[in-house]
PDB file of C-alpha atoms and ligand atoms in Angstrom:
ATOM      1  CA  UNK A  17     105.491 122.710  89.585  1.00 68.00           C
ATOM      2  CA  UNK A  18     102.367 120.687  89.405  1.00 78.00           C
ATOM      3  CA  UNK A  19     102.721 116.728  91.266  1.00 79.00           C
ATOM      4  CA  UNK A  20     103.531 113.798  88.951  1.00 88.00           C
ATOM      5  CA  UNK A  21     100.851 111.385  88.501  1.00 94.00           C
ATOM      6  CA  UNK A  22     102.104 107.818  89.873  1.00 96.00           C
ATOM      7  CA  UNK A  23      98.960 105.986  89.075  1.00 96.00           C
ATOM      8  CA  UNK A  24      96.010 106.612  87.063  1.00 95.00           C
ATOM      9  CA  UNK A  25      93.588 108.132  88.625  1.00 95.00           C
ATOM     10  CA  UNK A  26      90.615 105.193  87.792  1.00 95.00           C
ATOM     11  CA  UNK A  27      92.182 102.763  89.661  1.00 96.00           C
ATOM     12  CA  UNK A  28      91.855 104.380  93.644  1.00 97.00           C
ATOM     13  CA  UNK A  29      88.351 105.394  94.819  1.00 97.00           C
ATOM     14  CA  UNK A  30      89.389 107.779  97.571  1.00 97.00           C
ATOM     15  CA  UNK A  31      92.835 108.327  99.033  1.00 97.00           C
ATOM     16  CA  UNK A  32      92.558 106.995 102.444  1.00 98.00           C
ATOM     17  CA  UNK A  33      95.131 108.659 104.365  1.00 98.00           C
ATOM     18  CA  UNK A  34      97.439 111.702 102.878  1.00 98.00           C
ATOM     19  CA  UNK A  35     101.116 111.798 102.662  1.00 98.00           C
ATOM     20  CA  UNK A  36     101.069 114.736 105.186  1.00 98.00           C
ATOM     21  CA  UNK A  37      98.948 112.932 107.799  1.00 98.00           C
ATOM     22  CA  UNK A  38     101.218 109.932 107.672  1.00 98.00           C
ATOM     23  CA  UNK A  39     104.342 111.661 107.952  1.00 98.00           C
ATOM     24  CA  UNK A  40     102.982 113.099 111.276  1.00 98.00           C
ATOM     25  CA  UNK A  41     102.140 109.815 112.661  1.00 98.00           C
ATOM     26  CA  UNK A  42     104.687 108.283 111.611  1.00 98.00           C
ATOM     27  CA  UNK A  43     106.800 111.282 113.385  1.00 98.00           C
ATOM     28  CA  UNK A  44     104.920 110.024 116.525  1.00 98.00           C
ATOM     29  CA  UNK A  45     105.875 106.517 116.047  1.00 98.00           C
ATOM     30  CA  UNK A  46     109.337 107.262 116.125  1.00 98.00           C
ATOM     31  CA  UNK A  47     109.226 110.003 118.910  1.00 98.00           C
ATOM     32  CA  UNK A  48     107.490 106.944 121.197  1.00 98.00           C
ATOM     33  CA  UNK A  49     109.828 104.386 120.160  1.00 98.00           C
ATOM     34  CA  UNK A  50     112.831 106.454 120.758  1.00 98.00           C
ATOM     35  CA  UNK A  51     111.206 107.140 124.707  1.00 98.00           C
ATOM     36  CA  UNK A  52     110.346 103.386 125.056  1.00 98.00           C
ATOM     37  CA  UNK A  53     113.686 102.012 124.245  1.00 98.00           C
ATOM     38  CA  UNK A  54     115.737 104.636 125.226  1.00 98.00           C
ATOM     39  CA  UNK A  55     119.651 103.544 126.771  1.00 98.00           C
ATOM     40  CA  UNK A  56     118.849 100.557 124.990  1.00 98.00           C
ATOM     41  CA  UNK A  57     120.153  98.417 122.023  1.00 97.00           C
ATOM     42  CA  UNK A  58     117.640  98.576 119.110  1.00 98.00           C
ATOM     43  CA  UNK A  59     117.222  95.862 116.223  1.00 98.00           C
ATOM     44  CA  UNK A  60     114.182  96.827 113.577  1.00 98.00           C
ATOM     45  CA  UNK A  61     113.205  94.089 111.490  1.00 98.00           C
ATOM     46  CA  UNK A  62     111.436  95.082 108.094  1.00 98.00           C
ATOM     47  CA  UNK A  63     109.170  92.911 106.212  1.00 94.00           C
ATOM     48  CA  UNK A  64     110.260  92.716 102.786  1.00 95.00           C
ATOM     49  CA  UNK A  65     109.193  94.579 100.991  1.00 95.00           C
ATOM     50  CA  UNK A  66     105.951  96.733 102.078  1.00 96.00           C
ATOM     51  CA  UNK A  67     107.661  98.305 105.284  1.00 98.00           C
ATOM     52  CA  UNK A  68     110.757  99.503 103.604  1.00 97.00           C
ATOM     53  CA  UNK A  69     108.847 103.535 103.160  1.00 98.00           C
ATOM     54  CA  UNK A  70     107.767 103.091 106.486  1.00 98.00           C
ATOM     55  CA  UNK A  71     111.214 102.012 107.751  1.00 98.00           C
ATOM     56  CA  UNK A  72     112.888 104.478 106.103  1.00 98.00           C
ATOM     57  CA  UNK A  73     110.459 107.137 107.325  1.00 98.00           C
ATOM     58  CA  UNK A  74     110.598 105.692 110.816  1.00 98.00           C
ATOM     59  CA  UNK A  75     114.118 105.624 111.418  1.00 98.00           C
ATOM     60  CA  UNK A  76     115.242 109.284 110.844  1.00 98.00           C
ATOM     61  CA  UNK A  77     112.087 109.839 113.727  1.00 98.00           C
ATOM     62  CA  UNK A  78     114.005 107.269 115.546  1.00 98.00           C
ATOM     63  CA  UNK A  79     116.668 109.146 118.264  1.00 98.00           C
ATOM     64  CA  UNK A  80     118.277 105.947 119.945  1.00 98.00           C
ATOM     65  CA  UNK A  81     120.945 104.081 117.635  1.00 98.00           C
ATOM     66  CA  UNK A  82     119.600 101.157 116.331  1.00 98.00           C
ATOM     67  CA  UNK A  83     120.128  98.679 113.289  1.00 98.00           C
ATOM     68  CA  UNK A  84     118.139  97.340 111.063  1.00 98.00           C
ATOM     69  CA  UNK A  85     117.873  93.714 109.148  1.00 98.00           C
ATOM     70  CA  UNK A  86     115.412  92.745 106.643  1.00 98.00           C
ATOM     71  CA  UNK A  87     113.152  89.285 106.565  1.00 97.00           C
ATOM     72  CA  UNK A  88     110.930  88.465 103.344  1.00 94.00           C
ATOM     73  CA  UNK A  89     107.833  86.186 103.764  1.00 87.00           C
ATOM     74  CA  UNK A  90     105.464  84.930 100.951  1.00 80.00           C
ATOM     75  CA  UNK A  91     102.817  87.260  99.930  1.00 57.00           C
ATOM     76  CA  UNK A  92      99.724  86.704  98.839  1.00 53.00           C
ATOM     77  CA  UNK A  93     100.692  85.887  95.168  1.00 51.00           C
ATOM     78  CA  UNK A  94      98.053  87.264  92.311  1.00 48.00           C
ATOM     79  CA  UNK A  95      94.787  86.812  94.772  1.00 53.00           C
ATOM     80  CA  UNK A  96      94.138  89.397  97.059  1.00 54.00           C
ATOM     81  CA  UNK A  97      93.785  86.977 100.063  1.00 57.00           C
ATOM     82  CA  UNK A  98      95.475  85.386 102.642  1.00 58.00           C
ATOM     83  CA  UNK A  99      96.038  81.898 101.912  1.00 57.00           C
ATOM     84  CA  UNK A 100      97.334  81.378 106.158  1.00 59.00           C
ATOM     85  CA  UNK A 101     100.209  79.804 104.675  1.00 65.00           C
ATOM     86  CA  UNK A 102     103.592  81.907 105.311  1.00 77.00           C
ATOM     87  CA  UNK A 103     107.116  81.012 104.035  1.00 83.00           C
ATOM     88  CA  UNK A 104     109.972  82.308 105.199  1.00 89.00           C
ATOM     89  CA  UNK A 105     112.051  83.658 101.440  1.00 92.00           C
ATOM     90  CA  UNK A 106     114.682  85.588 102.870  1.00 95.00           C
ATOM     91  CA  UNK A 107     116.171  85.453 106.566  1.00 97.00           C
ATOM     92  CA  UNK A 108     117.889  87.598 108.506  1.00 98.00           C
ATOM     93  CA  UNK A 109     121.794  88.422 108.168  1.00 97.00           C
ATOM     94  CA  UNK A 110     122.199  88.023 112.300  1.00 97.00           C
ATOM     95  CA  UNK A 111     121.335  86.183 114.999  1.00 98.00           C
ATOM     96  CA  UNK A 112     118.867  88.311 117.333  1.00 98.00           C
ATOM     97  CA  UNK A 113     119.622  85.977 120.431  1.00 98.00           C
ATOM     98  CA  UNK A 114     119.463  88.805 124.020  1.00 98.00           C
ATOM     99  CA  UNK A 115     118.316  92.067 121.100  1.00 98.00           C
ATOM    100  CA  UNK A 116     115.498  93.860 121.619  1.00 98.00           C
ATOM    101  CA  UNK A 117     114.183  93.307 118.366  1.00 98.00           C
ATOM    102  CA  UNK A 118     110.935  95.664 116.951  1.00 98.00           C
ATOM    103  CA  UNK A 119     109.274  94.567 113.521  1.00 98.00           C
ATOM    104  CA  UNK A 120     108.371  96.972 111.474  1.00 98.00           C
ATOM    105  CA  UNK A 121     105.174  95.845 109.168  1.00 98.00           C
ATOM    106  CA  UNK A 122     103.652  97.325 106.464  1.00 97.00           C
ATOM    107  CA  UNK A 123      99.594  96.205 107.278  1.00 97.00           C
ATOM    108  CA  UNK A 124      98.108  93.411 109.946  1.00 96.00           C
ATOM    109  CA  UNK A 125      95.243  91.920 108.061  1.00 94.00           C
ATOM    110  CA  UNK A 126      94.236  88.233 109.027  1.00 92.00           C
ATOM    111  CA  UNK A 127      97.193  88.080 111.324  1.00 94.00           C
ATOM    112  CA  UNK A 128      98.942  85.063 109.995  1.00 90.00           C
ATOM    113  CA  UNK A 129     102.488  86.456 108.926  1.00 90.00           C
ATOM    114  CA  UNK A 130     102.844  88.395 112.066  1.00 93.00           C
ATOM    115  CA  UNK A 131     101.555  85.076 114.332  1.00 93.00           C
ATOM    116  CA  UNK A 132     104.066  82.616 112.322  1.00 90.00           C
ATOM    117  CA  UNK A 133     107.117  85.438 112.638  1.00 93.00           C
ATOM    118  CA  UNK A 134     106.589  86.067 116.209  1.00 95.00           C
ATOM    119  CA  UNK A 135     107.023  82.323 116.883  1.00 92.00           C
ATOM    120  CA  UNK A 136     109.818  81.165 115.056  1.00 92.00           C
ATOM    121  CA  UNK A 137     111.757  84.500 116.053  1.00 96.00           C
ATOM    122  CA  UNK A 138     110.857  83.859 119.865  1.00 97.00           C
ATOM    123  CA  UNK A 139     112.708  80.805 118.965  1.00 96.00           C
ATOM    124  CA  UNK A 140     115.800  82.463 118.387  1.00 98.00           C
ATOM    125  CA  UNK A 141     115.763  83.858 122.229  1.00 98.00           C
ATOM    126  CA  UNK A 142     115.525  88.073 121.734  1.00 98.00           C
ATOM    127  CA  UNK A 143     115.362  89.875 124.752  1.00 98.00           C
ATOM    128  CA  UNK A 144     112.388  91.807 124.043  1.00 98.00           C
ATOM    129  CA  UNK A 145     109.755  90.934 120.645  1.00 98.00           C
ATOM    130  CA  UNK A 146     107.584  94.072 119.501  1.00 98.00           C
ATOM    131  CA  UNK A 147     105.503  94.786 116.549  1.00 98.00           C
ATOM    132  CA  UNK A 148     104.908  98.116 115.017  1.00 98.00           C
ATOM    133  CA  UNK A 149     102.730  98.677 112.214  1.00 98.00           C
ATOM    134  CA  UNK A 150     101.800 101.336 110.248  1.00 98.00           C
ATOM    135  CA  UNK A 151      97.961  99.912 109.185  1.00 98.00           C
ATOM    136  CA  UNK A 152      95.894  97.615 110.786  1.00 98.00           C
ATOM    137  CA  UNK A 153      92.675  96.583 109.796  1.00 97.00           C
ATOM    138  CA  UNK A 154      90.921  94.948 113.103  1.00 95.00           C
ATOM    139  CA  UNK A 155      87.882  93.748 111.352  1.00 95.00           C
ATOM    140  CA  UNK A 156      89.532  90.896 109.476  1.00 91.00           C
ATOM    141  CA  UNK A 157      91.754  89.435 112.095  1.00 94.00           C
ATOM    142  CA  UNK A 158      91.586  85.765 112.104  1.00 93.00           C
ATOM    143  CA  UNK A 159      94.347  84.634 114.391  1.00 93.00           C
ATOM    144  CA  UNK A 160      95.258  86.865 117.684  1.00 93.00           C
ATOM    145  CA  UNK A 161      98.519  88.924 117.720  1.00 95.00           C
ATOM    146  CA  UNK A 162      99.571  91.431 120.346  1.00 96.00           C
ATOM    147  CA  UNK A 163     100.564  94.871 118.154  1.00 97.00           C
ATOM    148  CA  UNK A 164     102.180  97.168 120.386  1.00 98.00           C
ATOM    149  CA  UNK A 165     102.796 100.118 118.130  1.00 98.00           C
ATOM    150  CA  UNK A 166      99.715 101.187 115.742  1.00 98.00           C
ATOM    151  CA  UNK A 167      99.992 104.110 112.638  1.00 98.00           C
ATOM    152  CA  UNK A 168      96.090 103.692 111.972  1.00 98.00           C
ATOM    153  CA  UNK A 169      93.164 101.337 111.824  1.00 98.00           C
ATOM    154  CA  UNK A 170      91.913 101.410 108.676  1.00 98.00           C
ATOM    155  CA  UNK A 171      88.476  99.271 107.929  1.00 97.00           C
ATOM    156  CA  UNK A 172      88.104  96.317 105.526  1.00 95.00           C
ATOM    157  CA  UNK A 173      89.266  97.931 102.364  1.00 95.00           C
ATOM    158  CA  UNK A 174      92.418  96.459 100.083  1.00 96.00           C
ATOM    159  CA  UNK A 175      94.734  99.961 100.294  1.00 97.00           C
ATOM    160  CA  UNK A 176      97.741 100.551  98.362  1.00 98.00           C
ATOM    161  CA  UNK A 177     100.537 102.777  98.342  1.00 98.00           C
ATOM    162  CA  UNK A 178     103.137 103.818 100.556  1.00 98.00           C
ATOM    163  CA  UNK A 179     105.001 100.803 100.266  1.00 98.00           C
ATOM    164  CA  UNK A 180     101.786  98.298  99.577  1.00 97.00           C
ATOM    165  CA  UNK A 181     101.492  97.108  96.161  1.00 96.00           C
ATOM    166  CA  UNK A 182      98.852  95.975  93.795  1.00 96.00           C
ATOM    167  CA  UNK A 183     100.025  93.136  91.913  1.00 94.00           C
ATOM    168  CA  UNK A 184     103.683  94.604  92.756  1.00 95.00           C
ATOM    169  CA  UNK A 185     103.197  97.795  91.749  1.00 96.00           C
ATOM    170  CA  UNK A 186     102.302 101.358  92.793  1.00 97.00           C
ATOM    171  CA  UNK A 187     104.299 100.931  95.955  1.00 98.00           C
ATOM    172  CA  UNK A 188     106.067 104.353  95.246  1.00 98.00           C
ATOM    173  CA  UNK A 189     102.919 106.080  95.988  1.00 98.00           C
ATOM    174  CA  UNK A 190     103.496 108.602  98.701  1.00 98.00           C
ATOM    175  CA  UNK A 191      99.813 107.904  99.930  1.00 98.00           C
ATOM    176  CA  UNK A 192      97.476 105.489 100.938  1.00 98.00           C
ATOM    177  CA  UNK A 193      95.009 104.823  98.724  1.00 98.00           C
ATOM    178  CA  UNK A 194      91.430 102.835  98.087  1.00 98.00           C
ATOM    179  CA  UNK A 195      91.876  99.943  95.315  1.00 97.00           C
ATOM    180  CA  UNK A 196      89.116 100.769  93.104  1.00 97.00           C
ATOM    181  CA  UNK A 197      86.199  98.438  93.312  1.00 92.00           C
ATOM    182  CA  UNK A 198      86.200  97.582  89.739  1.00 91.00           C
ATOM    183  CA  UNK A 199      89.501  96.018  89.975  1.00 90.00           C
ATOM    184  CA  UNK A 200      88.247  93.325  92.871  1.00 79.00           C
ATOM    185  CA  UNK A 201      86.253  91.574  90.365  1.00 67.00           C
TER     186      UNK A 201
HETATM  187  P1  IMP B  20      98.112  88.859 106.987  1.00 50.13           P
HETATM  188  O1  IMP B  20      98.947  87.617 107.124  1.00 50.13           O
HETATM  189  O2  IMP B  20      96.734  88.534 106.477  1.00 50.13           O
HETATM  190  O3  IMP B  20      98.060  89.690 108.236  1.00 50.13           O
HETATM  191  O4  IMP B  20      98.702  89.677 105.785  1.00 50.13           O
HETATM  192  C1  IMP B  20      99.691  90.586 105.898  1.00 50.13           C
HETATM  193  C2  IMP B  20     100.240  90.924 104.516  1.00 50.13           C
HETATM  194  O5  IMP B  20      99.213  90.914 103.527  1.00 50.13           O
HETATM  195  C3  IMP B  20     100.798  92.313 104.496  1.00 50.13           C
HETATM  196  O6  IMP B  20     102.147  92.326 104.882  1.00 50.13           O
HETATM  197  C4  IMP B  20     100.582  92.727 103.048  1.00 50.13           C
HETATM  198  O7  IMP B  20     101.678  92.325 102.261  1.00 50.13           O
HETATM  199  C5  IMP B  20      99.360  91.970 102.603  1.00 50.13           C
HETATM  200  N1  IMP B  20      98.137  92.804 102.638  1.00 50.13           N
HETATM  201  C6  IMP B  20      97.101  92.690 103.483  1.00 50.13           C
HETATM  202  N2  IMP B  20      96.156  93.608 103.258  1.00 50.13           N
HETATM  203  C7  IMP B  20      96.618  94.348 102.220  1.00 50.13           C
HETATM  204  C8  IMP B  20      96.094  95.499 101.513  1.00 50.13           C
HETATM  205  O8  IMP B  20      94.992  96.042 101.782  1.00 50.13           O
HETATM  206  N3  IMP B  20      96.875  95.988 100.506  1.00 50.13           N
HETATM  207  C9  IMP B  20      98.082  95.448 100.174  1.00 50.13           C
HETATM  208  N4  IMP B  20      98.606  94.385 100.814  1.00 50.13           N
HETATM  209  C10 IMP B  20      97.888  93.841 101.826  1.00 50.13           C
HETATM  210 MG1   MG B  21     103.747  92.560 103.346  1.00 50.13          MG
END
């Protein structure tokens, strides 16, 4: 049986990192999270709604019992930059007051969502604050934030797939791809 096609094949320029190599980093991930945190209590907190793959493929690498809770933030909208402004859309369904709490992202660009969350959920007291993320792109930072867990750096290229969308779609994509460069301008 021959693969569906998700997306037509003029809109990516390469794909960036194959389902097979992040499934075995993502494998890793889980197998260091589960050594770091083991005999602990484990919260994960997605970021609606480009993490959800990753969380879902992170968990079942994930050996200690955990839950998870979900937080939305505003997204870029139609452009395909960061504005630095970051509202909070949905919250989460518990308090995370004396939880080690780990966030799962999607993609550290500029750093702005992940600076904002980090303070107003210090806020809230956790025991321990973490961030794992499956892509970061280093180049375009524009606001510090410690990252403790890292899938890949990628370089200064708008990827989708895998959970990241292009105006909302092609998130099903079991890839990462390269946005075509006709479709910047
Ligand atoms: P930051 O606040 O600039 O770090 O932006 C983080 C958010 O921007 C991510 O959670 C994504 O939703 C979005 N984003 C950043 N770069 C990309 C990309 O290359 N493709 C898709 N979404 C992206
Ligand atoms: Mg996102």
């Amino acid at each position: 049986m021959s693969e569906p096609v998700l997306i037509d094949p003029s809109y990516i320029d390469e794909i960036l990192i194959p389902a097979d190599r992040l499934q075995a980093r993502i494998a890793e991930l889980g197998a260091q999270i589960s050594h770091d945190y083991a005999g602990q209590d484990l919260l994960l907190l997605s970021v609606l709604k480009g993490s959800i793959l990753f969380l879902a493929d992170l968990m079942r690498h994930i050996t200690v019992p955990h839950a998870i809770d979900f937080m939305a933030t505003s997204s870029y909208g139609p452009e395909l930059q960061s504005s630095g402004v970051v509202r909070i859309l949905k919250d989460l369904d518990r308090p995370i007051a004396n939880l080690n709490v780990l966030i799962v992202e999607d993609i550290i660009d500029t750093g702005h969502t992940l600076h904002y969350l980090v303070r107003i959920l210090q806020e809230r007291r956790p025991k321990t604050l973490r961030i794992c993320t499956l892509l970061n792109k280093p180049s375009r930072r524009e606001i510090d934030v410690a990252v403790d867990y890292i899938g890949f750096d990628i370089p200064n290229k708008f990827v989708l797939g895998y959970g990241l969308d292009y105006m909302e779609l092609y998130r099903n994509l079991p890839y990462i791809a390269v946005l075509a460069r006709h479709l910047y301008t």
